[in-house]
PDB file of C-alpha atoms in Angstrom:
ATOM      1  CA  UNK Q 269       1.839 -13.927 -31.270  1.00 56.00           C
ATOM      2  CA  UNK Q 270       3.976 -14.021 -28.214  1.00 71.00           C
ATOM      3  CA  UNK Q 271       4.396 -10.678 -26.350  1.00 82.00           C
ATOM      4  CA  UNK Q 272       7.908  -9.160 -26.440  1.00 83.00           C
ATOM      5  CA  UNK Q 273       9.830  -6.196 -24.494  1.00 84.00           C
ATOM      6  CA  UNK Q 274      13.128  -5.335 -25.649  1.00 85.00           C
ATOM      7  CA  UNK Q 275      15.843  -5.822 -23.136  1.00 87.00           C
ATOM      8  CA  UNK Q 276      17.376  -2.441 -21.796  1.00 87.00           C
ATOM      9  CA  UNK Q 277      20.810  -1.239 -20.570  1.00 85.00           C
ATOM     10  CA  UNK Q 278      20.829   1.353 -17.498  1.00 83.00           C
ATOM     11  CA  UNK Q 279      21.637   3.687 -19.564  1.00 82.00           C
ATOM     12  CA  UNK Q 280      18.751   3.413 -21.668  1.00 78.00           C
ATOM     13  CA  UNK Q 281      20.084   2.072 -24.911  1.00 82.00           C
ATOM     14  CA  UNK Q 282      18.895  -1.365 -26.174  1.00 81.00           C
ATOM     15  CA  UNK Q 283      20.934  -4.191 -26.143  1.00 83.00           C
ATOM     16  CA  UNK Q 284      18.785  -5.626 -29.037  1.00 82.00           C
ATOM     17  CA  UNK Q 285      17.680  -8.649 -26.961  1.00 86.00           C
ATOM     18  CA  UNK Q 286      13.987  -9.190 -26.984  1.00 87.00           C
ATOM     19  CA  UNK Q 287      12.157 -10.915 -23.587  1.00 86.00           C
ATOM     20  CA  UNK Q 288       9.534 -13.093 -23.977  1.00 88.00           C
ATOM     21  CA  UNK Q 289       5.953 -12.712 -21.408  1.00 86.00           C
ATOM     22  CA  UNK Q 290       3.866 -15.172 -20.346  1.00 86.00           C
ATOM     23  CA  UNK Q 291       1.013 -14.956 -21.474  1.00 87.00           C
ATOM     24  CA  UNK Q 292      -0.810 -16.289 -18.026  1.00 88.00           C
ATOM     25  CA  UNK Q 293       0.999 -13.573 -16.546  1.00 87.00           C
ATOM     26  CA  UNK Q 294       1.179 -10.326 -18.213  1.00 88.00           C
ATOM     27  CA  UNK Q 295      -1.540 -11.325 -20.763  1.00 87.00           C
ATOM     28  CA  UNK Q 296      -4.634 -11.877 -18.584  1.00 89.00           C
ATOM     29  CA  UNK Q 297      -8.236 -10.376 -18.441  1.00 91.00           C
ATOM     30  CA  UNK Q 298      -7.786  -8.141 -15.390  1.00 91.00           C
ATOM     31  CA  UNK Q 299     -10.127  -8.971 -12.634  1.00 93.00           C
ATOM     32  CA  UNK Q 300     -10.497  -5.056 -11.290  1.00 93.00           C
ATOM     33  CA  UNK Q 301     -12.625  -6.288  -8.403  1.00 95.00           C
ATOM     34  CA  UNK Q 302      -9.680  -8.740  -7.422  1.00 94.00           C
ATOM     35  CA  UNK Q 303      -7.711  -5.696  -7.674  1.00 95.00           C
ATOM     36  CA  UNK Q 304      -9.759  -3.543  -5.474  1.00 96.00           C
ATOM     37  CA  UNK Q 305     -10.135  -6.218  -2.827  1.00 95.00           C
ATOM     38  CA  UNK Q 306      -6.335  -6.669  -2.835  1.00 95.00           C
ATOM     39  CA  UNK Q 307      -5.255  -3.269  -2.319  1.00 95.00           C
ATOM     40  CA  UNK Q 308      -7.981  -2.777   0.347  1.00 95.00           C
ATOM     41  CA  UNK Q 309      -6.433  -5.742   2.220  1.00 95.00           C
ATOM     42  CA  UNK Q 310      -2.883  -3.986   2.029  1.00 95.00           C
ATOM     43  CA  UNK Q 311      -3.982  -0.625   3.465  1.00 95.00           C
ATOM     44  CA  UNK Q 312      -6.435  -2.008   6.050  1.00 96.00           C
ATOM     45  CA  UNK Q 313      -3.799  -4.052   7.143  1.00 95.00           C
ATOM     46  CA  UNK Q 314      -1.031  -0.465   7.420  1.00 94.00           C
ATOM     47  CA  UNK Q 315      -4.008   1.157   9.687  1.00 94.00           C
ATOM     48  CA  UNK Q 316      -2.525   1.417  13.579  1.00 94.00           C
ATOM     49  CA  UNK Q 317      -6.080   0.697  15.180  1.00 93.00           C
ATOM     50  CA  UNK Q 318      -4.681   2.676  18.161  1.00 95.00           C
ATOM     51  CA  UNK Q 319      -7.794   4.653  18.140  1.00 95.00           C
ATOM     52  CA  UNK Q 320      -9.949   5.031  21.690  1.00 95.00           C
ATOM     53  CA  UNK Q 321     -12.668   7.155  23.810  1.00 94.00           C
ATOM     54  CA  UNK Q 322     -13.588   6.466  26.976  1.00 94.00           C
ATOM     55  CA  UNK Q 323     -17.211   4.749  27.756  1.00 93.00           C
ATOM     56  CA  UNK Q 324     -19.190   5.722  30.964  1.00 91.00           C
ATOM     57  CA  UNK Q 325     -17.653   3.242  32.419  1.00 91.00           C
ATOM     58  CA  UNK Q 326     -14.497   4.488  32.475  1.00 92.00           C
ATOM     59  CA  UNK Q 327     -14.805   7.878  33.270  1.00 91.00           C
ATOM     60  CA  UNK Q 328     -13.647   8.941  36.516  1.00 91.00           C
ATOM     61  CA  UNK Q 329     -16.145  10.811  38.230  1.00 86.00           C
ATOM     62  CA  UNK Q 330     -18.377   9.620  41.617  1.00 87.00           C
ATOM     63  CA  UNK Q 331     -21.334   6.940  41.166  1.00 85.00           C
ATOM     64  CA  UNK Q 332     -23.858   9.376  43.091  1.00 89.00           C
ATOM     65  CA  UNK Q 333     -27.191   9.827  42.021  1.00 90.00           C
ATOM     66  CA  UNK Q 334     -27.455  13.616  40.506  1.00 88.00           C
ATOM     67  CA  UNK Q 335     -30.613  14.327  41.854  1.00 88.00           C
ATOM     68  CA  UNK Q 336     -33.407  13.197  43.103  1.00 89.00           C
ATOM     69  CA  UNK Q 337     -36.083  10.692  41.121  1.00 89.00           C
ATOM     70  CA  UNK Q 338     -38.947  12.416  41.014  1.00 91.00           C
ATOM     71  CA  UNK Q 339     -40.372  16.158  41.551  1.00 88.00           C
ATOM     72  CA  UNK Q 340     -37.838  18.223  39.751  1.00 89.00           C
ATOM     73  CA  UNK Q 341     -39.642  18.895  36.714  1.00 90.00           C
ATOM     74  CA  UNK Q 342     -36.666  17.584  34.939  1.00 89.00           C
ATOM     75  CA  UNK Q 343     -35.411  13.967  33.064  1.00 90.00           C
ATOM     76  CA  UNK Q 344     -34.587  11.654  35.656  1.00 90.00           C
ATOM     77  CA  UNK Q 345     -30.940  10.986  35.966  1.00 89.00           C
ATOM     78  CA  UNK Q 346     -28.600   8.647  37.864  1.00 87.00           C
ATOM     79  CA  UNK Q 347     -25.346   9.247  36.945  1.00 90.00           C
ATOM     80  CA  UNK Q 348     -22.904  12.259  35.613  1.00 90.00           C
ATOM     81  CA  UNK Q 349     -21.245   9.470  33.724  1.00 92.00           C
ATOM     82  CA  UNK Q 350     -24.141   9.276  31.571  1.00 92.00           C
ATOM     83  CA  UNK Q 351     -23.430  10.960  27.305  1.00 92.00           C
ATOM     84  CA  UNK Q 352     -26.029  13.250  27.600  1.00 90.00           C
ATOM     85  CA  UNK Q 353     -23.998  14.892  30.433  1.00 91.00           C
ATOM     86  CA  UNK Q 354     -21.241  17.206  29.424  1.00 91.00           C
ATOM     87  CA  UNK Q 355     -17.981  15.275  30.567  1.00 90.00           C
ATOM     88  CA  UNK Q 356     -19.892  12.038  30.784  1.00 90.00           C
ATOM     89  CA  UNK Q 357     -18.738   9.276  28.085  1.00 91.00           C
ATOM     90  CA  UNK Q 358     -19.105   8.182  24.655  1.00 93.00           C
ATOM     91  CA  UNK Q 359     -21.788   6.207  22.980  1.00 93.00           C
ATOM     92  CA  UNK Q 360     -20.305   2.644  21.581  1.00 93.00           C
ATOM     93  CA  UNK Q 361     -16.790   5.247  21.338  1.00 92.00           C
ATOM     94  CA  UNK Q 362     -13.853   3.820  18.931  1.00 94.00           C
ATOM     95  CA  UNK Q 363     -11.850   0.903  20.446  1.00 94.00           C
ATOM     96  CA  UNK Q 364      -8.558  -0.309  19.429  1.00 96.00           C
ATOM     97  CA  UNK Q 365      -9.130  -2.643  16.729  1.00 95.00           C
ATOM     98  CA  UNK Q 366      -7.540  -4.957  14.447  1.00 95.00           C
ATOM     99  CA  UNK Q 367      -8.468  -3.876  10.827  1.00 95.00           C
ATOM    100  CA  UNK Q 368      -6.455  -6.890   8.586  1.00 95.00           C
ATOM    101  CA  UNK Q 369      -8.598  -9.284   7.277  1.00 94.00           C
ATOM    102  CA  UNK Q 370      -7.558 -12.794   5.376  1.00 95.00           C
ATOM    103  CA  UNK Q 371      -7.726 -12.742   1.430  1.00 94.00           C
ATOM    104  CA  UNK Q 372      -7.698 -16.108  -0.647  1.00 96.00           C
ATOM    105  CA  UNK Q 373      -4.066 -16.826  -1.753  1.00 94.00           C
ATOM    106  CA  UNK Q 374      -5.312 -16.894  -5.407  1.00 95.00           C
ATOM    107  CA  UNK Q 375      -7.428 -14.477  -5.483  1.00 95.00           C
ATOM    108  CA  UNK Q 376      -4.408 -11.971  -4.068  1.00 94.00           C
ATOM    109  CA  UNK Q 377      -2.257 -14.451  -7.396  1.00 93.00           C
ATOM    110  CA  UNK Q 378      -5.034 -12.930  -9.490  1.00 94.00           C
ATOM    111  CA  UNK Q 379      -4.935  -9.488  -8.263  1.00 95.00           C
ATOM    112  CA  UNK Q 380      -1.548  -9.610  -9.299  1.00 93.00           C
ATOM    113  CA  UNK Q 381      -1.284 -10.847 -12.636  1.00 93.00           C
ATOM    114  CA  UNK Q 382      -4.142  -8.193 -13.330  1.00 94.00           C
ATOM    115  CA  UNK Q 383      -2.045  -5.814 -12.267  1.00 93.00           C
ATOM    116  CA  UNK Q 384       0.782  -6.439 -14.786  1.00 91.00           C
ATOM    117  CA  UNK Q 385      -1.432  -7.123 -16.969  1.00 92.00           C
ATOM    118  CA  UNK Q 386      -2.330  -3.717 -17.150  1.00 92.00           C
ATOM    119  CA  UNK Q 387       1.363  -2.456 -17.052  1.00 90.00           C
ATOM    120  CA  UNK Q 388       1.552  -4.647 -20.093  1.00 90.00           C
ATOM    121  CA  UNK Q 389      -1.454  -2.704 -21.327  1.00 89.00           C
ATOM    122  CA  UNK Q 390      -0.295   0.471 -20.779  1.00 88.00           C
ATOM    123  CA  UNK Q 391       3.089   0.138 -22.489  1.00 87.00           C
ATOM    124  CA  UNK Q 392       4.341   0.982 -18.869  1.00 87.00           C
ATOM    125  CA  UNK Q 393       6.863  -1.994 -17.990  1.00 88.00           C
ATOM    126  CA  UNK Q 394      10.493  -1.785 -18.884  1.00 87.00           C
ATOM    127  CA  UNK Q 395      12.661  -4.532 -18.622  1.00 89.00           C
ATOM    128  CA  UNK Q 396      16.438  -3.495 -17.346  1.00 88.00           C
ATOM    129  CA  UNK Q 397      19.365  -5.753 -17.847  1.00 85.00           C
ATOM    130  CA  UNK Q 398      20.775  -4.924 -15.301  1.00 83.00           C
ATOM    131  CA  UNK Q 399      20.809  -1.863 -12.348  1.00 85.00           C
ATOM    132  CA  UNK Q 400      23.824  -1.082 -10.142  1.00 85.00           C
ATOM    133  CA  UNK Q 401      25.317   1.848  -8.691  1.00 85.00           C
ATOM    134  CA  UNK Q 402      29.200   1.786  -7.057  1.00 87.00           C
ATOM    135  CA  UNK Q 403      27.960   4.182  -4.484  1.00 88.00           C
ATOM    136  CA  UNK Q 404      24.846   5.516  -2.877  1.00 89.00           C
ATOM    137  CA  UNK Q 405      24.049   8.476  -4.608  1.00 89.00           C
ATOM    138  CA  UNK Q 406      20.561   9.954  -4.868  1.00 90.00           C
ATOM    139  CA  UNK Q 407      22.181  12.061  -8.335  1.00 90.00           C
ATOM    140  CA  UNK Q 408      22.655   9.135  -9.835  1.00 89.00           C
ATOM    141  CA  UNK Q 409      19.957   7.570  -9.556  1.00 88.00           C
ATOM    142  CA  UNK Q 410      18.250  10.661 -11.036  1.00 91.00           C
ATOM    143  CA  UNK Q 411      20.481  10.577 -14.207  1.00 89.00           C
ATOM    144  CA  UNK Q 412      19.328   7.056 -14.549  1.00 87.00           C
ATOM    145  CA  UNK Q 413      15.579   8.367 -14.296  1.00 88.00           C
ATOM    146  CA  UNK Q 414      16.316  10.685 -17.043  1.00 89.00           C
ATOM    147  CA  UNK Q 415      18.673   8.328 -19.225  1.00 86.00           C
ATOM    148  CA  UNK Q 416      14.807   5.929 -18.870  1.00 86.00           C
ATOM    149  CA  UNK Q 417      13.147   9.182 -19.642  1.00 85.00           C
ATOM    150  CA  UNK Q 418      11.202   8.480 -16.725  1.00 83.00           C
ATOM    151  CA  UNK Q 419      12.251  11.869 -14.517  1.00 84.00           C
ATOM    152  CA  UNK Q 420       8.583  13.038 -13.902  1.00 86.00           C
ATOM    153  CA  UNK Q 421       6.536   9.749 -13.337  1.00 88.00           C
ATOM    154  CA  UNK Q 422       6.104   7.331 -10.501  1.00 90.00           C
ATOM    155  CA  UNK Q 423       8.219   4.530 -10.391  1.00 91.00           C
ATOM    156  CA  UNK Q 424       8.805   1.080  -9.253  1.00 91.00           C
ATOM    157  CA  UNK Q 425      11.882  -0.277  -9.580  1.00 90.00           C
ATOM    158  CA  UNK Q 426      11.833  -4.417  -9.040  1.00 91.00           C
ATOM    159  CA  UNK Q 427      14.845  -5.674  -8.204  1.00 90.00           C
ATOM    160  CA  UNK Q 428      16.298  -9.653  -8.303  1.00 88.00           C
ATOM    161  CA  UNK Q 429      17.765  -9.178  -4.857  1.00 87.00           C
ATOM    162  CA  UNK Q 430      18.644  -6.649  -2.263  1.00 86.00           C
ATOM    163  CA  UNK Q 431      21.340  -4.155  -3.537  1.00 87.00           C
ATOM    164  CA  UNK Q 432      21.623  -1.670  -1.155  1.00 87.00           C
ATOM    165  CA  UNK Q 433      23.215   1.557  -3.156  1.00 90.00           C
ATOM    166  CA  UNK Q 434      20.538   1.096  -5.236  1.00 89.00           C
ATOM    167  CA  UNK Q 435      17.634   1.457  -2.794  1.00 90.00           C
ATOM    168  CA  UNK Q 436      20.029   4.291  -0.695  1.00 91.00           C
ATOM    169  CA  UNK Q 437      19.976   6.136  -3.719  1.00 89.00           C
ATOM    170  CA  UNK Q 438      16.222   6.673  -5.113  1.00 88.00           C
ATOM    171  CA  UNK Q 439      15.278   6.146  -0.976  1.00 89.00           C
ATOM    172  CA  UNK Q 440      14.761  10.233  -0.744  1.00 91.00           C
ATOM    173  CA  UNK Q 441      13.277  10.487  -4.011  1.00 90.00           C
ATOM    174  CA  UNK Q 442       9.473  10.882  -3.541  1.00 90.00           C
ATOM    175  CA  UNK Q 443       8.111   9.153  -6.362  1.00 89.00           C
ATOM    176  CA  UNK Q 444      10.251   6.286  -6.698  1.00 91.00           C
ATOM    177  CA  UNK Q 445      10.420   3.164  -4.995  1.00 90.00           C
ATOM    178  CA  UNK Q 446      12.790  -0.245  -5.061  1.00 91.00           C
ATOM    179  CA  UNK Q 447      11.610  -3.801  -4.125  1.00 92.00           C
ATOM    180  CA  UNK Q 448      12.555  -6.949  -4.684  1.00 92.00           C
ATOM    181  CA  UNK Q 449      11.018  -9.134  -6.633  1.00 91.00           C
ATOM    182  CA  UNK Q 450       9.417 -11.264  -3.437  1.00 91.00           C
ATOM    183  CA  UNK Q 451       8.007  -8.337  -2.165  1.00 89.00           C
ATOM    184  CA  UNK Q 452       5.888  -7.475  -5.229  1.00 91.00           C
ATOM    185  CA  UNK Q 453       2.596  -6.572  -4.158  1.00 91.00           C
ATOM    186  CA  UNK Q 454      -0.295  -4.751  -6.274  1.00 93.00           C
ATOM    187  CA  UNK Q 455      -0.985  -1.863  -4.483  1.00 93.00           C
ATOM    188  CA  UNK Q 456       2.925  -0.737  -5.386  1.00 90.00           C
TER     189      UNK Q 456
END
């Protein structure tokens, strides 16, 4: 049996066409680890990495020895730099790093489809006709919400191509967000 959504007006009413899925799309065994690897990826990658301490090395402070060797009674020490010293530097301190790391183009394909997959699952993906608004207005893009009976839930809206009113309008909304379809990822 093929998998069907009925086709939806932005007002909410049906237009009594039906959609079909594909079934190597929305109809897959979810791969959750795919998944998890995936959205790790995404917010690795959104980490600044701006993060730093100084070393002894690069404190500022004068390369004299403290105090003598021997015959103080006390740990022999050569430099105030040193991180036992109060003001002295960091042990192997945070540096700024890179944190993105490479995922397998089909793996990330997988990670996808198991995514919608479980949209599918869920009974959570509606398919629009069409969305467009003749001017940016935040209002009406929260009638819309409520004409989808969507007003309290996170949503993703996933547009064809750019229209801007659209996006202006659900921009200060905070559970809402618009992409276009080439920007689907599956941590959205």
């Amino acid at each position: 049996k093929k998998m069907e959504l009925a086709v939806l007006k932005q007002n909410g009413e049906d237009t009594g066409r039906k959609i079909n899925l594909s079934d190597d799309i929305f109809a897959i065994e979810p791969n959750d680890h795919a998944i998890y690897l995936d959205v790790k990826q995404y917010l690795a990658a959104q980490r600044q990495g701006t993060h730093k301490s100084k070393e002894r090395n690069e404190i500022a402070g004068s390369t004299k020895k403290i105090k003598k060797q021997k015959g103080t009674g006390g740990a022999r020490a050569g430099s105030i730099k040193a991180p036992n010293f109060r003001g002295g530097g960091r042990v192997f301190g945070p540096r700024p790093r890179d944190y993105s790391f490479k995922l397998n183009k089909k793996l990330k394909k997988l990670a996808r489809k198991s995514a919608l997959s479980y949209k599918v699952k869920e009974n959570s993906l509606l398919v629009l006709e069409s969305v467009a608004f003749d001017a940016p207005r935040t209002k009406s893009y929260v009638s819309f919400l409520k004409d989808l009976s969507l007003s309290d839930k996170k949503t993703l809206l996933v547009l064809p191509e750019n229209k801007k009113f659209v996006y202006l309008s659900s921009r200060n909304l905070p559970k809402t967000k618009v992409i276009t379809v080439d920007s689907v990822n599956t941590y959205d």
